[in-house]
PDB file of C-alpha atoms and ligand atoms in Angstrom:
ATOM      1  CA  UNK Q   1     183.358 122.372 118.976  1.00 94.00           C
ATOM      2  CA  UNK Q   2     186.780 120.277 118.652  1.00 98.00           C
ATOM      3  CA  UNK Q   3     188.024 118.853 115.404  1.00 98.00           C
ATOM      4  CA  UNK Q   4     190.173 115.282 115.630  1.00 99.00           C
ATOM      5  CA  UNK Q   5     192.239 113.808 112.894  1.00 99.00           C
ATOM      6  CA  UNK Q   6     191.144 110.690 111.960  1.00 99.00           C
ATOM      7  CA  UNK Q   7     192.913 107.769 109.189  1.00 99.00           C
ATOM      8  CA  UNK Q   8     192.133 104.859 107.771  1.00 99.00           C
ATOM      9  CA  UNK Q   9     194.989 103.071 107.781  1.00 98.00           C
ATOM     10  CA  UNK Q  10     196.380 100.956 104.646  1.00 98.00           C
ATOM     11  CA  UNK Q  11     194.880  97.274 106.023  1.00 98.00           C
ATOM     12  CA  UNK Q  12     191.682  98.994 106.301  1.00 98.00           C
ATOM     13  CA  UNK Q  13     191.888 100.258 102.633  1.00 98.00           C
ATOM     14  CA  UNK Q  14     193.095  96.837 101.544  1.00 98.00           C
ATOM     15  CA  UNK Q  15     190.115  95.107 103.392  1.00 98.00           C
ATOM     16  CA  UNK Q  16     187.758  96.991 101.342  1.00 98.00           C
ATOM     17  CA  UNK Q  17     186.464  98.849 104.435  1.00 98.00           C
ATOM     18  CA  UNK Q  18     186.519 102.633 103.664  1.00 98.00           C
ATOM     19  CA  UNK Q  19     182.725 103.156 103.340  1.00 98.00           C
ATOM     20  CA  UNK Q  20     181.935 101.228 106.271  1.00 98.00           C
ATOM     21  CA  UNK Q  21     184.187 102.833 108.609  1.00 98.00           C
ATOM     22  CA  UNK Q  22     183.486 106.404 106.949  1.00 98.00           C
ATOM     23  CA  UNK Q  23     179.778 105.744 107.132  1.00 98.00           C
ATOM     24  CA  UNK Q  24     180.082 105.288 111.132  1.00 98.00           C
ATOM     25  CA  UNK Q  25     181.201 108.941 111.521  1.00 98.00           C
ATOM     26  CA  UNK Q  26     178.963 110.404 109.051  1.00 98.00           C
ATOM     27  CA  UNK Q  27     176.006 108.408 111.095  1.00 97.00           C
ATOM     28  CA  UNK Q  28     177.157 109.504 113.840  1.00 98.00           C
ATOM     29  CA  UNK Q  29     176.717 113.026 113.433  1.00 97.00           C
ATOM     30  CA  UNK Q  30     180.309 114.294 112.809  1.00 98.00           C
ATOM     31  CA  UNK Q  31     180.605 117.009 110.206  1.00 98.00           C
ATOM     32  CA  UNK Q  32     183.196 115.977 107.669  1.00 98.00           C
ATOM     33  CA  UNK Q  33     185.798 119.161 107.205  1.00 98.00           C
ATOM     34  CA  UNK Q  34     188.469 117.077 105.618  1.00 98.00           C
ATOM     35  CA  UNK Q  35     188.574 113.899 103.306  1.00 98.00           C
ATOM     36  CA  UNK Q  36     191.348 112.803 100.858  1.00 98.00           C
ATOM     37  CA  UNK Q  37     193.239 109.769  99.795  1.00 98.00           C
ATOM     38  CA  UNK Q  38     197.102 109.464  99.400  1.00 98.00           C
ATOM     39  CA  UNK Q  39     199.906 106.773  99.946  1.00 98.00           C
ATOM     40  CA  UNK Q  40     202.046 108.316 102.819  1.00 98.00           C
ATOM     41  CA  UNK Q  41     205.757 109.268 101.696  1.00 98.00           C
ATOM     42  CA  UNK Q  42     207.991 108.595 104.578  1.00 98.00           C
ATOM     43  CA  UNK Q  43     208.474 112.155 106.231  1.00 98.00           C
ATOM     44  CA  UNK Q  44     204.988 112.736 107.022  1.00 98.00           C
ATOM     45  CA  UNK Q  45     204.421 109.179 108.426  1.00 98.00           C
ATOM     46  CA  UNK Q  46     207.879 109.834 110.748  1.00 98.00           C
ATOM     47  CA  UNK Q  47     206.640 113.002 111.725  1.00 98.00           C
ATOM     48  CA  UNK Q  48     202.947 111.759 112.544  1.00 98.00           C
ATOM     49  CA  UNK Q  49     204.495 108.692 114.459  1.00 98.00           C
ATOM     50  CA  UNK Q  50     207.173 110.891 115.822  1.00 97.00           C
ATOM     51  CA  UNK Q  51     205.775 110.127 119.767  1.00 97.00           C
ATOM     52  CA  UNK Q  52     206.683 107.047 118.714  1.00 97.00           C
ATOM     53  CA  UNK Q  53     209.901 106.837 117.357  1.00 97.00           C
ATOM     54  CA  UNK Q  54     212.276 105.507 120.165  1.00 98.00           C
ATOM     55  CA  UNK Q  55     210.050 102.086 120.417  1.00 98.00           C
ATOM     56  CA  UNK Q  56     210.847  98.294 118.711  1.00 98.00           C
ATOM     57  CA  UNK Q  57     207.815  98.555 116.469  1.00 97.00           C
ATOM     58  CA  UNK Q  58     208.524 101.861 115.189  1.00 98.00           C
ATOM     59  CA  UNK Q  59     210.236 100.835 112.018  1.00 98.00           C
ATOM     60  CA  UNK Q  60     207.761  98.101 111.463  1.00 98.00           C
ATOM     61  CA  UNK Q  61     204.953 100.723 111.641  1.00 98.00           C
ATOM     62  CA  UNK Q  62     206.325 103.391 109.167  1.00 98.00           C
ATOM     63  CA  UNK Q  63     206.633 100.543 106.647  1.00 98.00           C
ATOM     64  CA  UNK Q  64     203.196  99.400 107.388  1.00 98.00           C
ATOM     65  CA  UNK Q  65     201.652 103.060 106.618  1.00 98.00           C
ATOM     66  CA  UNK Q  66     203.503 103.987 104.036  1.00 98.00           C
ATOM     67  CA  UNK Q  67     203.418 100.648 102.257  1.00 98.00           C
ATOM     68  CA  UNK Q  68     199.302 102.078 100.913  1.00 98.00           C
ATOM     69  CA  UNK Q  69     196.730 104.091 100.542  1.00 98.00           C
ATOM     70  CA  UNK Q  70     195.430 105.819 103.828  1.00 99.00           C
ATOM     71  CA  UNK Q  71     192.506 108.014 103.678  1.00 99.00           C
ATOM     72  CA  UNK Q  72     192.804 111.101 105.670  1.00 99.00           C
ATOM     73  CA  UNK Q  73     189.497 112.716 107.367  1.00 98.00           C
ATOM     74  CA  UNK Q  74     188.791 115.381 109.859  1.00 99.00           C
ATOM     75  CA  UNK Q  75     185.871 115.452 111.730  1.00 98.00           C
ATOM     76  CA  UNK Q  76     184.226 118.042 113.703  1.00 98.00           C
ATOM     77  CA  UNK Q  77     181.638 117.982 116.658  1.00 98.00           C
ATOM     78  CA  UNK Q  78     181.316 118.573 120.436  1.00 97.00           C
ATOM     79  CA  UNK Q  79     183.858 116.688 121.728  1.00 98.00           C
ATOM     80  CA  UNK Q  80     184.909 115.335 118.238  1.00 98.00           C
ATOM     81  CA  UNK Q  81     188.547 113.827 119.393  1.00 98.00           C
ATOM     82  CA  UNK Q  82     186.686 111.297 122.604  1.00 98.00           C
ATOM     83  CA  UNK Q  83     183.726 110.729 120.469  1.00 98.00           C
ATOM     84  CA  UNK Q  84     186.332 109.473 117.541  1.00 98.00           C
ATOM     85  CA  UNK Q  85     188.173 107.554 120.045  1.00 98.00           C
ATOM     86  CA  UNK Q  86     185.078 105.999 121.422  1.00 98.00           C
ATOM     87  CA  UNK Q  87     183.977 104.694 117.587  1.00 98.00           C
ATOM     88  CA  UNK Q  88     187.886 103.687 117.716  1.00 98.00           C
ATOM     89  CA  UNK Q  89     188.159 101.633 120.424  1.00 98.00           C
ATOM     90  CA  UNK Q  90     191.063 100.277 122.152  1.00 98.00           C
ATOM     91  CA  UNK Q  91     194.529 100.015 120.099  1.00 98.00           C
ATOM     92  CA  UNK Q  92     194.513  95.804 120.099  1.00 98.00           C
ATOM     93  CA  UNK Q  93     191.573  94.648 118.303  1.00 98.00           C
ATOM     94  CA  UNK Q  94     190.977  91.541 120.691  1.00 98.00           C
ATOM     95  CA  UNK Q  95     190.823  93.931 123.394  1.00 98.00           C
ATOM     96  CA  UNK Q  96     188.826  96.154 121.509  1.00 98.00           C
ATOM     97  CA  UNK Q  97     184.756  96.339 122.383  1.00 98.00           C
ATOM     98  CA  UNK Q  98     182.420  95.215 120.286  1.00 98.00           C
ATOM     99  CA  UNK Q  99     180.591  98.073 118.659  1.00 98.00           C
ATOM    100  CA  UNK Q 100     183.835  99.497 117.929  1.00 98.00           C
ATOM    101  CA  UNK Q 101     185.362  99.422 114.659  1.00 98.00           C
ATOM    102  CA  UNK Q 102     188.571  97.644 115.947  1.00 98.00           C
ATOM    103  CA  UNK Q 103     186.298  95.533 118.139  1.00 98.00           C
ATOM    104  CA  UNK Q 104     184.171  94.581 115.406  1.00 98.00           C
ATOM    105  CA  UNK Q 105     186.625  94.549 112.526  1.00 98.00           C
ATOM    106  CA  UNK Q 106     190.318  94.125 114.143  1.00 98.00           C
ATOM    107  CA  UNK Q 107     192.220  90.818 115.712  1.00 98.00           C
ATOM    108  CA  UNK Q 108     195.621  92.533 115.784  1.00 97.00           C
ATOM    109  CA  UNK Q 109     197.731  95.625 117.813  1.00 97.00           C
ATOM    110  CA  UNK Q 110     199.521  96.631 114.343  1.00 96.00           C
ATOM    111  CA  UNK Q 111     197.119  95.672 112.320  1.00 98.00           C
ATOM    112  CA  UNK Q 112     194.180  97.665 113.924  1.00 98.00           C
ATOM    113  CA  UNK Q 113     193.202  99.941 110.444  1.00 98.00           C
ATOM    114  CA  UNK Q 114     192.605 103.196 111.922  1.00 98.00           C
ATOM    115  CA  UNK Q 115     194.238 106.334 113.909  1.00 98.00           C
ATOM    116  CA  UNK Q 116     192.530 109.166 115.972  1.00 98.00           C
ATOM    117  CA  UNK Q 117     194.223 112.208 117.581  1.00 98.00           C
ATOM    118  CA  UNK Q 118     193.903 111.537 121.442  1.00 98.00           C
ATOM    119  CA  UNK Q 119     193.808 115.196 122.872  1.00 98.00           C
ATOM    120  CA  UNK Q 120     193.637 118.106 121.728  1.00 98.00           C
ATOM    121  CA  UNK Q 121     197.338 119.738 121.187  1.00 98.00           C
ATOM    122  CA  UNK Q 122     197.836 116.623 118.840  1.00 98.00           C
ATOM    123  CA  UNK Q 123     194.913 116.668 116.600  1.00 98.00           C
ATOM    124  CA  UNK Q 124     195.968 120.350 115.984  1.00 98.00           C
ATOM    125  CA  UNK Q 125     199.173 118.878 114.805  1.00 98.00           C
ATOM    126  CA  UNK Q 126     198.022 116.036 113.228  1.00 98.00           C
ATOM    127  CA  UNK Q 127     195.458 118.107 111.154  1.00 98.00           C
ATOM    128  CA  UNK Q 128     197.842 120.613 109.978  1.00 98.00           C
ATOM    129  CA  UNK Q 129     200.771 117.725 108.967  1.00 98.00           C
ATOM    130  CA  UNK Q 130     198.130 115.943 106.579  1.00 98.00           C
ATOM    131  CA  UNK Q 131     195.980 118.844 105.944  1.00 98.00           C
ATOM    132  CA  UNK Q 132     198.532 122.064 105.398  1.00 98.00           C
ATOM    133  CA  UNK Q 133     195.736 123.078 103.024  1.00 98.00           C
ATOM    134  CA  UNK Q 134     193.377 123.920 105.067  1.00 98.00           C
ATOM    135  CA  UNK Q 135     190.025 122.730 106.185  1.00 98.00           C
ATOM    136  CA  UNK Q 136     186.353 123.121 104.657  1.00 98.00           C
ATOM    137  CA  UNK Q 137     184.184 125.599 106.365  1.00 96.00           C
ATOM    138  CA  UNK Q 138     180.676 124.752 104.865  1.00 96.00           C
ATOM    139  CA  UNK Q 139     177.134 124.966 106.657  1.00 94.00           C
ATOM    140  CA  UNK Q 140     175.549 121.462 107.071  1.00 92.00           C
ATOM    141  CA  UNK Q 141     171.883 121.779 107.772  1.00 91.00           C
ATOM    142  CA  UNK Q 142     171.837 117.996 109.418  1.00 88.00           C
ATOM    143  CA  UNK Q 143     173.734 119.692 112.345  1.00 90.00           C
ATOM    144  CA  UNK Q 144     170.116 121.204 113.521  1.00 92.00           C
ATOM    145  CA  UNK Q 145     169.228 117.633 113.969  1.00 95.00           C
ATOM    146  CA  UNK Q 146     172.130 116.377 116.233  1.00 96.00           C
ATOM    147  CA  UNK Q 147     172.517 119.043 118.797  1.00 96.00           C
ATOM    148  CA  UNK Q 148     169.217 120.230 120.162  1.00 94.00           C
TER     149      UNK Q 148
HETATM  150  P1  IDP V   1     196.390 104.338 119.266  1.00 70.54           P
HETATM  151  O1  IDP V   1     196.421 104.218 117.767  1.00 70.54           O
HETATM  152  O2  IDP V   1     195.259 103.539 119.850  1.00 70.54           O
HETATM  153  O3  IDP V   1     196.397 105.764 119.744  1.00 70.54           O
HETATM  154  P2  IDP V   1     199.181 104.184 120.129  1.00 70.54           P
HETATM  155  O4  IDP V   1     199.636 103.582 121.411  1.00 70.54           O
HETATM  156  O5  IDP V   1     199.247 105.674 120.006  1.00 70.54           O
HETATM  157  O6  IDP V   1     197.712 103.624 119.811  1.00 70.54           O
HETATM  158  O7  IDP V   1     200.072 103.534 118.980  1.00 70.54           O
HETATM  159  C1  IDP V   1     200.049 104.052 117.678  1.00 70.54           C
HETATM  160  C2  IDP V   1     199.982 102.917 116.687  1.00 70.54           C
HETATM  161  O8  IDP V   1     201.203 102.191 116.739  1.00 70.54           O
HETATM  162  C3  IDP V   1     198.890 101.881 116.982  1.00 70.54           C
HETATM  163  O9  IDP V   1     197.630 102.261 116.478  1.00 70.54           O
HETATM  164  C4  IDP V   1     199.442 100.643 116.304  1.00 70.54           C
HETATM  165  O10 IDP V   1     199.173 100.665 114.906  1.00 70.54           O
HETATM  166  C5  IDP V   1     200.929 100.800 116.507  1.00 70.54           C
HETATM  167  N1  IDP V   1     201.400 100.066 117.695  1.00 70.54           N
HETATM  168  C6  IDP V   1     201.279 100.433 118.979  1.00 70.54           C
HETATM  169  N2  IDP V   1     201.794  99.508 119.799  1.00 70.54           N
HETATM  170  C7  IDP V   1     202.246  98.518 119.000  1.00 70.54           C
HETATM  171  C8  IDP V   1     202.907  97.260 119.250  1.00 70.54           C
HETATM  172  O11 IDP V   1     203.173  96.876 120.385  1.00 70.54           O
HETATM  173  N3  IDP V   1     203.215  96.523 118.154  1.00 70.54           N
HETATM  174  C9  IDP V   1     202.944  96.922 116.885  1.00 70.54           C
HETATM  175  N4  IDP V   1     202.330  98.092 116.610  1.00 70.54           N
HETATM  176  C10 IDP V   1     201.998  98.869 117.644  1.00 70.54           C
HETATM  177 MG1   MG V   2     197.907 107.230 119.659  1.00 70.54          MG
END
């Protein structure tokens, strides 16, 4: 069992595309662990983008998710960080496959509405930046349907 950090980003909020993009990880089979809403303050967007911080768009990107609401999630499931990244798809939506949320909803590298951890050592980090709270531990009787 793995569990990924996953964000809608503020263009997907302001497209009206929360439940739709929720929906495909609940249908999925994910088990939801984590779910709230919040407009980033700067330090946690820095430190979440921190990988990122020596490149041109870097500026241009803390100003994009801090500029609205994001809605935080963590999922959990075998595999739960590639299976995220698969419903992801590839960072520019025109590259993006179809089927894919970016590939079905995204035209743009910036703009592409939502973030996944890619491995494991960051989704720890990622879920304890935006979730220092802690987790929910809950049973979900679906889960007896999606594994056999
Ligand atoms: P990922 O989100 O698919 O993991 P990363 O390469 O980790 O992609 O980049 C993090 C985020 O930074 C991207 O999702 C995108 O929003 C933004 N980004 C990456 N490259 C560019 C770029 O060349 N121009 C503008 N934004 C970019
Ligand atoms: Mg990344």
């Amino acid at each position: 069992m793995e569990t990924t950090y996953v964000m809608i980003k503020p263009d997907g909020v302001q497209r009206g595309l929360v439940s739709e993009i929720l929906g495909r990880f609940e249908r999925k089979g994910l088990k939801l662990v984590g779910l709230k809403s919040m407009v980033p303050g700067e330090d946690v967007a820095r430190a979440h983008y921190d990988v990122h911080k020596e490149r041109p768009f870097f500026p241009g990107l803390i100003k994009f998710i801090t500029s609205g609401p994001v809605v935080c999630m963590a999922w959990e499931g075998v595999d739960a960080i590639a299976v995220a990244r698969k419903l992801i798809g590839a960072t520019n939506g025109r590259q993006a496959e179809p089927g894919t949320i970016r590939g079905d909803f995204g035209m743009d590298m910036g703009f592409n509405m939502i973030h996944g951890s890619d491995a494991p050592e960051t989704a720890a980090f990622e879920l304890g930046l935006w979730f220092p709270e802690g987790l929910m531990s809950w049973d979900n009787t679906m889960g007896a349907w999606v594994y056999e």
